[in-house]
Every structure is written in structure tokens, then in C-alpha cells.
């Protein structure tokens, strides 16, 4: 059966190909009666409309923003921080009448072809590790680019928070309460799938710049308080899940001496640490203080955390992408805030 084209419909109706094209792309140029007749014939012939890819290439725009991030699609719709950011970005896109193409790259996936094949007008790059080939492909396409969280790319807009200051604020809170036996659980350092104890060298060589900086904030606050950072037990997890936080919590709380306060670099991991404490019959905050990060799943659990402006950051990224080449390559740091709730208190027994 011959392929139905705009010309096929034009020949059937005895009008020009341009007239048929207007029925799909510029309906205001035709009378209601003529457009209705063209669409009726198109339906009879089984023609759904012009190829969107070919049309976008012809017009020089795709009508869609690309979102590239280093996780799975399932994770994107389960992680509270990601959900908040996506809501802000999607709202900005929706208000402008454009779509959003999500391009997930799970940890360890070093492909760049999803970027090369994406029909989009601009890219939002979110939380990619240093040196990822997909970022090089994004930059090679010469489209507007906004980077969120990591890595910083000179000459392009960057949105994030002051990670060292935020990490230091979380650690300083429990230190000011009198805690001196701290433990740390973190995700997002490396792509190699490692879960277990991580020494200073592995921490310092992390491939994700934002988490490297956040960890540096923890270290700075501890050293300012006179603690030996190398002696702080540090547990790294491969996945940001509550169960991973629970396992890390058991590992940290099984040490002797046991930490009296644990810092987690996500709220999800912190909730898992609370689960581990409950498993062991420990009272929070009487026996253990816990601090999370991002204030995305914390309020109901009474979790002390660092609040981030997730949706505002997503909306700002969307506006910059829609501005295209007119967007200034600024480095914008959004405010963060320590939110103190019921999961932290002074230690039951002061210790050196």
C-alpha cells in the first residue's frame, strides 16, 4: 500500500500541498470548512499528521527540553528531591507550551548516544559525575545548557547550593549540641556500586563534585571542633534507598564505641538510619541523633535536616532553558536552611 503523504491528500482534494500542510501547522490560515474537509480526508486515508521529527528539523525547533541525569527513570519518580525538582522544571515547560524529554543515565552507564539522538531545543544536565562522555556530547551539540548541582561547566548557567556550607551546618548542629562520636552515611560518591566503609582517600576522590563538597563541609566542621576526621566512621552506599540507609545504620551502630549522632547526606538514608535505631531498641534522640539532607521526606518523621529549594531550582532551570542563548552564564546558589526537629538533642552522656 502506497505511503500517504501531504501530497496524496492534496491530489485527492485538488488543492496545493501547502494548503494541506496549513491544516496541521497553521490552521488560522484556512477557513473552518476547508480545514475540516482536509482532516476528514486525512482520516479516511489513515494519515495522522506530519512526522514530528522532520517538522522540528524543518522549523529549527523541537518544542521540548531535555533533562539528563545520573539515575534510573524509576528512581526519578520515587526520590523526593528529584520529584520536587522535576515538578518545578515541568511547570516551567508546561507554562511555555513545550514538552520535557527525560534522559536517564544510571550509575555506570557511560553512553552518550541518548544525547546525540535526542530531539530537543536545550539540555538541563543534573548531577552528572566528572568527565562523563554524555556531558561532552551535550556541549558538542551547541544548544543552550543549564547545569544543576554538578559538575560546574564554565560558560554555562549553573544552579545549586553552597554545598560545603550546607554540609558544615548539618555537622555543626550536632557538634554544638555536644556530640563528639559522629558517624556518616553517604550516597553519590562514585559510580562503581561500592557499599561499605570508605576511608579519607576514597572520600576525597569522589567523582561527583557536589557530594565531594558536601562531605568536605562535614569534615571542616568536625576539624574545627577538634575531631580527627580520619577517625569518624564513614559508610558509603551505592543506592539512595531507605533499606540501604538501614544497612548502613546497623553497620555504624554496631561499632564500639557507638556513634551518638549520624549524618546522612539524604533524607531517605536518614529515615533508614532511624529504622536501624528502632531495630536495635535505641531511642531517638535520647540515644541517637540523626540529621538528613534536603527536607524532602523529613517533616512527618520529625527529622532534622537541611532544607533545599527544590521546586524553585527546577523552575529557575526551566526559565533559563526557555531563554535559550539569551540566558546569562551565571552561577546561582540557592539558599539552604537548617531545620531542627525531634531527631536531634544533646547526648545523654557528654563524652570527650
Short mmCIF file of C-alpha atoms in Angstrom, two decimals:
data_model
loop_
_atom_site.label_atom_id
_atom_site.label_comp_id
_atom_site.label_asym_id
_atom_site.label_seq_id
_atom_site.Cartn_x
_atom_site.Cartn_y
_atom_site.Cartn_z
CA UNK A 1 0.00 0.00 0.00
CA UNK A 2 1.48 3.39 -1.03
CA UNK A 3 2.54 5.70 1.76
CA UNK A 4 0.07 8.52 2.37
CA UNK A 5 1.67 11.98 2.29
CA UNK A 6 0.51 15.60 2.30
CA UNK A 7 0.67 15.46 -1.50
CA UNK A 8 -1.67 12.43 -1.56
CA UNK A 9 -4.30 14.41 0.33
CA UNK A 10 -3.73 17.49 -1.82
CA UNK A 11 -4.25 15.46 -5.01
CA UNK A 12 -7.48 13.95 -3.64
CA UNK A 13 -8.89 17.39 -2.81
CA UNK A 14 -7.44 19.31 -5.74
CA UNK A 15 -5.60 21.82 -3.53
CA UNK A 16 -1.92 22.61 -3.04
CA UNK A 17 0.36 20.69 -0.71
CA UNK A 18 0.93 23.91 1.27
CA UNK A 19 -2.81 24.22 1.87
CA UNK A 20 -2.91 20.72 3.35
CA UNK A 21 0.15 21.49 5.48
CA UNK A 22 -1.59 24.59 6.88
CA UNK A 23 -4.41 22.38 8.17
CA UNK A 24 -1.93 20.79 10.58
CA UNK A 25 0.55 23.58 11.29
CA UNK A 26 -1.22 26.92 10.67
CA UNK A 27 -4.99 26.35 10.92
CA UNK A 28 -5.63 30.10 11.21
CA UNK A 29 -4.72 30.42 7.52
CA UNK A 30 -7.70 28.31 6.38
CA UNK A 31 -11.45 28.53 6.65
CA UNK A 32 -13.04 26.18 9.16
CA UNK A 33 -14.84 24.32 6.38
CA UNK A 34 -11.71 23.69 4.30
CA UNK A 35 -9.65 22.58 7.28
CA UNK A 36 -12.41 20.24 8.42
CA UNK A 37 -12.60 18.69 4.93
CA UNK A 38 -8.80 18.21 4.80
CA UNK A 39 -8.78 16.49 8.18
CA UNK A 40 -11.69 14.25 7.14
CA UNK A 41 -9.85 13.09 4.01
CA UNK A 42 -6.64 12.63 6.05
CA UNK A 43 -8.56 10.41 8.46
CA UNK A 44 -10.09 8.38 5.61
CA UNK A 45 -6.63 7.78 4.17
CA UNK A 46 -5.12 6.91 7.59
CA UNK A 47 -2.85 9.96 7.77
CA UNK A 48 -2.18 11.06 11.38
CA UNK A 49 -0.16 14.19 10.64
CA UNK A 50 3.33 15.34 9.65
CA UNK A 51 6.33 13.48 11.06
CA UNK A 52 7.20 15.46 14.24
CA UNK A 53 10.94 14.85 13.92
CA UNK A 54 11.04 16.02 10.32
CA UNK A 55 8.89 19.02 11.21
CA UNK A 56 11.13 20.03 14.10
CA UNK A 57 14.21 19.85 11.88
CA UNK A 58 12.48 21.93 9.22
CA UNK A 59 11.39 24.58 11.72
CA UNK A 60 14.66 24.55 13.63
CA UNK A 61 12.99 23.74 16.96
CA UNK A 62 11.74 20.61 18.68
CA UNK A 63 9.35 22.13 21.22
CA UNK A 64 10.94 20.09 24.00
CA UNK A 65 13.56 20.44 26.75
CA UNK A 66 15.93 17.58 27.52
CA UNK A 67 16.67 16.55 31.12
CA UNK A 68 19.80 14.45 31.57
CA UNK A 69 20.53 12.97 34.99
CA UNK A 70 22.55 10.14 36.51
CA UNK A 71 19.86 7.77 37.74
CA UNK A 72 17.16 5.39 36.53
CA UNK A 73 13.73 6.59 35.46
CA UNK A 74 12.11 4.58 38.26
CA UNK A 75 14.35 6.35 40.76
CA UNK A 76 13.42 9.74 39.34
CA UNK A 77 9.76 9.18 40.21
CA UNK A 78 10.49 7.81 43.69
CA UNK A 79 13.17 10.13 45.10
CA UNK A 80 11.60 13.10 46.93
CA UNK A 81 14.35 15.56 45.97
CA UNK A 82 14.15 14.59 42.29
CA UNK A 83 10.35 14.79 42.33
CA UNK A 84 10.42 18.33 43.73
CA UNK A 85 12.94 19.49 41.16
CA UNK A 86 11.08 17.82 38.28
CA UNK A 87 7.84 19.47 39.35
CA UNK A 88 9.42 22.91 39.12
CA UNK A 89 11.04 22.18 35.75
CA UNK A 90 7.89 20.59 34.31
CA UNK A 91 5.74 23.52 35.43
CA UNK A 92 8.02 25.99 33.64
CA UNK A 93 7.94 23.85 30.49
CA UNK A 94 4.16 23.42 30.66
CA UNK A 95 3.57 27.14 31.10
CA UNK A 96 5.60 27.75 27.94
CA UNK A 97 3.77 25.06 25.97
CA UNK A 98 6.80 22.81 25.47
CA UNK A 99 7.48 19.21 26.37
CA UNK A 100 10.07 17.55 28.59
CA UNK A 101 12.23 14.65 27.39
CA UNK A 102 13.80 12.72 30.28
CA UNK A 103 17.12 11.02 29.54
CA UNK A 104 18.18 8.82 32.48
CA UNK A 105 21.75 7.53 32.75
CA UNK A 106 22.02 5.06 35.66
CA UNK A 107 25.30 4.99 37.58
CA UNK A 108 27.96 3.31 35.50
CA UNK A 109 26.18 3.94 32.18
CA UNK A 110 28.78 5.82 30.14
CA UNK A 111 26.79 6.05 26.90
CA UNK A 112 26.43 9.32 25.05
CA UNK A 113 24.12 8.22 22.21
CA UNK A 114 20.88 9.16 24.08
CA UNK A 115 22.10 12.76 23.95
CA UNK A 116 23.16 12.56 20.33
CA UNK A 117 19.76 11.22 19.25
CA UNK A 118 17.57 13.48 21.43
CA UNK A 119 15.33 15.91 19.50
CA UNK A 120 15.33 18.84 21.94
CA UNK A 121 15.95 22.58 21.95
CA UNK A 122 18.04 22.73 25.14
CA UNK A 123 19.51 20.49 27.85
CA UNK A 124 19.26 20.52 31.63
CA UNK A 125 22.18 18.48 32.99
CA UNK A 126 21.60 17.32 36.55
CA UNK A 127 24.11 15.57 38.82
CA UNK A 128 26.49 14.03 36.32
CA UNK A 129 29.90 12.79 37.54
CA UNK A 130 33.12 14.45 36.47
CA UNK A 131 34.20 13.57 32.95
CA UNK A 132 31.02 11.82 31.81
CA UNK A 133 31.00 11.41 27.99
CA UNK A 134 27.33 12.40 27.81
CA UNK A 135 28.24 15.89 29.00
CA UNK A 136 30.81 16.24 26.23
CA UNK A 137 28.10 15.22 23.75
CA UNK A 138 25.71 17.81 25.19
CA UNK A 139 28.29 20.58 24.78
CA UNK A 140 29.15 19.42 21.25
CA UNK A 141 25.56 19.98 20.15
CA UNK A 142 25.88 23.75 20.79
CA UNK A 143 22.40 24.00 22.30
CA UNK A 144 21.52 26.05 25.40
CA UNK A 145 22.65 24.17 28.53
CA UNK A 146 21.89 24.64 32.23
CA UNK A 147 23.76 22.55 34.82
CA UNK A 148 22.14 21.71 38.17
CA UNK A 149 24.14 20.51 41.22
CA UNK A 150 27.15 19.12 39.35
CA UNK A 151 29.51 19.45 37.56
CA UNK A 152 30.23 23.14 37.14
CA UNK A 153 30.83 23.98 33.45
CA UNK A 154 32.35 27.39 32.75
CA UNK A 155 30.39 29.48 30.28
CA UNK A 156 27.01 27.92 31.08
CA UNK A 157 24.40 28.75 33.75
CA UNK A 158 24.84 26.73 36.96
CA UNK A 159 22.26 26.23 39.72
CA UNK A 160 22.97 24.66 43.10
CA UNK A 161 23.61 25.40 46.75
CA UNK A 162 26.73 26.18 48.75
CA UNK A 163 27.46 22.51 49.41
CA UNK A 164 30.42 22.93 51.80
CA UNK A 165 28.47 25.44 53.91
CA UNK A 166 25.37 23.22 53.97
CA UNK A 167 27.36 20.16 54.98
CA UNK A 168 29.15 22.15 57.68
CA UNK A 169 25.80 23.43 59.04
CA UNK A 170 24.48 19.88 59.41
CA UNK A 171 27.59 18.68 61.23
CA UNK A 172 27.98 21.83 63.32
CA UNK A 173 24.43 21.40 64.66
CA UNK A 174 25.17 18.09 66.39
CA UNK A 175 28.65 19.25 67.43
CA UNK A 176 27.14 22.32 69.09
CA UNK A 177 24.75 20.02 70.95
CA UNK A 178 27.78 18.31 72.46
CA UNK A 179 28.17 15.21 70.29
CA UNK A 180 31.73 14.04 69.68
CA UNK A 181 31.15 10.47 68.45
CA UNK A 182 29.83 11.01 64.93
CA UNK A 183 29.14 8.64 62.06
CA UNK A 184 28.41 9.42 58.41
CA UNK A 185 26.43 7.61 55.71
CA UNK A 186 26.62 8.95 52.15
CA UNK A 187 25.45 8.05 48.66
CA UNK A 188 26.58 9.59 45.37
CA UNK A 189 30.35 9.48 45.72
CA UNK A 190 31.33 7.01 43.00
CA UNK A 191 29.73 5.04 40.14
CA UNK A 192 31.32 1.66 40.91
CA UNK A 193 28.47 0.25 43.03
CA UNK A 194 30.53 0.02 46.22
CA UNK A 195 28.73 -0.23 49.56
CA UNK A 196 30.80 -0.36 52.73
CA UNK A 197 33.37 1.56 54.72
CA UNK A 198 35.13 4.38 52.88
CA UNK A 199 38.37 5.94 54.08
CA UNK A 200 39.51 9.53 53.50
CA UNK A 201 41.20 8.74 50.18
CA UNK A 202 38.06 7.25 48.66
CA UNK A 203 36.02 10.15 50.02
CA UNK A 204 38.35 12.79 48.58
CA UNK A 205 38.48 11.19 45.12
CA UNK A 206 34.69 11.03 44.69
CA UNK A 207 33.62 11.59 41.08
CA UNK A 208 30.51 13.59 41.99
CA UNK A 209 31.57 17.16 42.75
CA UNK A 210 28.57 18.21 44.85
CA UNK A 211 28.80 15.24 47.21
CA UNK A 212 32.56 15.68 47.41
CA UNK A 213 31.96 19.27 48.50
CA UNK A 214 29.18 18.34 50.96
CA UNK A 215 31.41 15.76 52.59
CA UNK A 216 34.11 18.42 52.78
CA UNK A 217 31.71 20.58 54.78
CA UNK A 218 31.18 17.75 57.27
CA UNK A 219 34.94 17.38 57.63
CA UNK A 220 35.58 21.10 58.06
CA UNK A 221 33.06 21.42 60.90
CA UNK A 222 34.43 18.33 62.66
CA UNK A 223 38.02 19.53 62.44
CA UNK A 224 37.04 22.99 63.67
CA UNK A 225 35.57 21.23 66.73
CA UNK A 226 38.85 19.37 67.31
CA UNK A 227 37.78 15.97 65.92
CA UNK A 228 40.12 13.77 63.90
CA UNK A 229 38.18 13.28 60.66
CA UNK A 230 40.07 10.08 59.82
CA UNK A 231 38.60 8.55 62.99
CA UNK A 232 34.98 9.37 62.01
CA UNK A 233 33.36 6.13 60.71
CA UNK A 234 32.16 6.75 57.16
CA UNK A 235 29.83 4.30 55.40
CA UNK A 236 29.22 4.66 51.66
CA UNK A 237 26.15 3.18 49.92
CA UNK A 238 25.59 2.60 46.21
CA UNK A 239 21.87 3.42 46.16
CA UNK A 240 19.80 6.13 47.77
CA UNK A 241 17.19 3.88 49.35
CA UNK A 242 15.73 3.53 52.80
CA UNK A 243 16.92 -0.08 53.00
CA UNK A 244 20.48 1.00 52.14
CA UNK A 245 20.27 3.55 54.94
CA UNK A 246 19.06 0.86 57.30
CA UNK A 247 22.00 -1.41 56.49
CA UNK A 248 24.41 1.49 56.90
CA UNK A 249 22.76 2.37 60.21
CA UNK A 250 23.26 -1.17 61.50
CA UNK A 251 26.92 -1.08 60.47
CA UNK A 252 27.54 2.26 62.18
CA UNK A 253 25.55 1.46 65.31
CA UNK A 254 27.31 -1.89 65.64
CA UNK A 255 30.62 -0.17 66.32
CA UNK A 256 32.20 0.17 69.74
CA UNK A 257 32.05 2.91 70.78
CA UNK A 258 28.73 3.54 69.11
CA UNK A 259 28.16 6.92 67.42
CA UNK A 260 25.82 9.21 69.32
CA UNK A 261 24.98 11.17 66.14
CA UNK A 262 24.80 10.16 62.47
CA UNK A 263 24.88 12.48 59.46
CA UNK A 264 23.17 11.25 56.29
CA UNK A 265 23.51 13.13 53.01
CA UNK A 266 19.88 12.44 52.02
CA UNK A 267 16.64 12.29 53.97
CA UNK A 268 15.93 8.85 52.51
CA UNK A 269 19.12 7.43 54.02
CA UNK A 270 18.40 9.20 57.30
CA UNK A 271 15.00 7.52 57.50
CA UNK A 272 16.77 4.19 57.03
CA UNK A 273 19.10 5.03 59.92
CA UNK A 274 16.03 5.72 62.07
CA UNK A 275 14.75 2.25 61.08
CA UNK A 276 18.05 0.71 62.20
CA UNK A 277 17.86 2.51 65.53
CA UNK A 278 14.34 1.17 66.05
CA UNK A 279 15.54 -2.36 65.19
CA UNK A 280 18.17 -2.08 67.93
CA UNK A 281 15.83 -0.60 70.51
CA UNK A 282 17.61 2.76 70.51
CA UNK A 283 15.65 5.89 71.31
CA UNK A 284 15.88 8.91 69.02
CA UNK A 285 17.05 11.44 70.10
CA UNK A 286 17.82 10.20 73.64
CA UNK A 287 20.28 7.52 72.46
CA UNK A 288 20.99 8.73 68.93
CA UNK A 289 20.68 11.98 66.98
CA UNK A 290 20.15 11.82 63.20
CA UNK A 291 20.44 14.60 60.58
CA UNK A 292 19.27 14.25 56.98
CA UNK A 293 19.56 16.49 53.93
CA UNK A 294 17.14 18.28 51.53
CA UNK A 295 13.92 18.32 53.63
CA UNK A 296 12.12 16.17 51.08
CA UNK A 297 10.76 13.38 53.27
CA UNK A 298 11.55 14.65 56.72
CA UNK A 299 8.69 16.53 58.33
CA UNK A 300 6.40 13.60 59.12
CA UNK A 301 9.30 11.67 60.67
CA UNK A 302 10.39 14.67 62.75
CA UNK A 303 13.79 14.60 61.06
CA UNK A 304 16.31 17.40 61.48
CA UNK A 305 17.63 18.23 58.03
CA UNK A 306 18.97 20.82 55.60
CA UNK A 307 16.18 22.36 53.54
CA UNK A 308 16.76 22.98 49.82
CA UNK A 309 14.58 24.97 47.41
CA UNK A 310 13.92 22.03 45.10
CA UNK A 311 10.92 23.27 43.12
CA UNK A 312 12.25 26.82 42.90
CA UNK A 313 15.50 25.48 41.47
CA UNK A 314 13.61 23.40 38.89
CA UNK A 315 11.50 26.37 37.83
CA UNK A 316 14.60 28.56 37.51
CA UNK A 317 16.32 25.93 35.36
CA UNK A 318 13.26 25.81 33.11
CA UNK A 319 13.17 29.58 32.68
CA UNK A 320 16.87 29.69 31.79
CA UNK A 321 16.47 26.90 29.23
CA UNK A 322 13.49 28.65 27.65
CA UNK A 323 15.51 31.86 27.41
CA UNK A 324 17.91 29.95 25.16
CA UNK A 325 21.02 31.75 24.03
CA UNK A 326 19.83 34.88 25.86
CA UNK A 327 20.44 33.22 29.27
CA UNK A 328 23.48 34.62 31.03
CA UNK A 329 26.13 32.08 32.15
CA UNK A 330 25.67 32.92 35.84
CA UNK A 331 26.49 30.71 38.83
CA UNK A 332 23.44 30.95 41.07
CA UNK A 333 23.49 29.45 44.55
CA UNK A 334 20.09 28.97 46.17
CA UNK A 335 19.64 29.37 49.94
CA UNK A 336 19.70 26.40 52.30
CA UNK A 337 18.37 26.24 55.83
CA UNK A 338 18.96 24.02 58.85
CA UNK A 339 15.54 22.80 60.04
CA UNK A 340 15.73 21.44 63.59
CA UNK A 341 13.12 18.85 64.55
CA UNK A 342 12.80 16.00 67.03
CA UNK A 343 15.58 13.72 65.76
CA UNK A 344 18.41 15.66 67.41
CA UNK A 345 19.19 16.54 71.03
CA UNK A 346 22.24 16.77 73.31
CA UNK A 347 23.85 13.38 74.03
CA UNK A 348 22.67 11.59 77.14
CA UNK A 349 26.26 11.42 78.37
CA UNK A 350 28.84 14.01 77.42
CA UNK A 351 32.00 12.42 76.08
CA UNK A 352 35.39 13.76 75.10
#
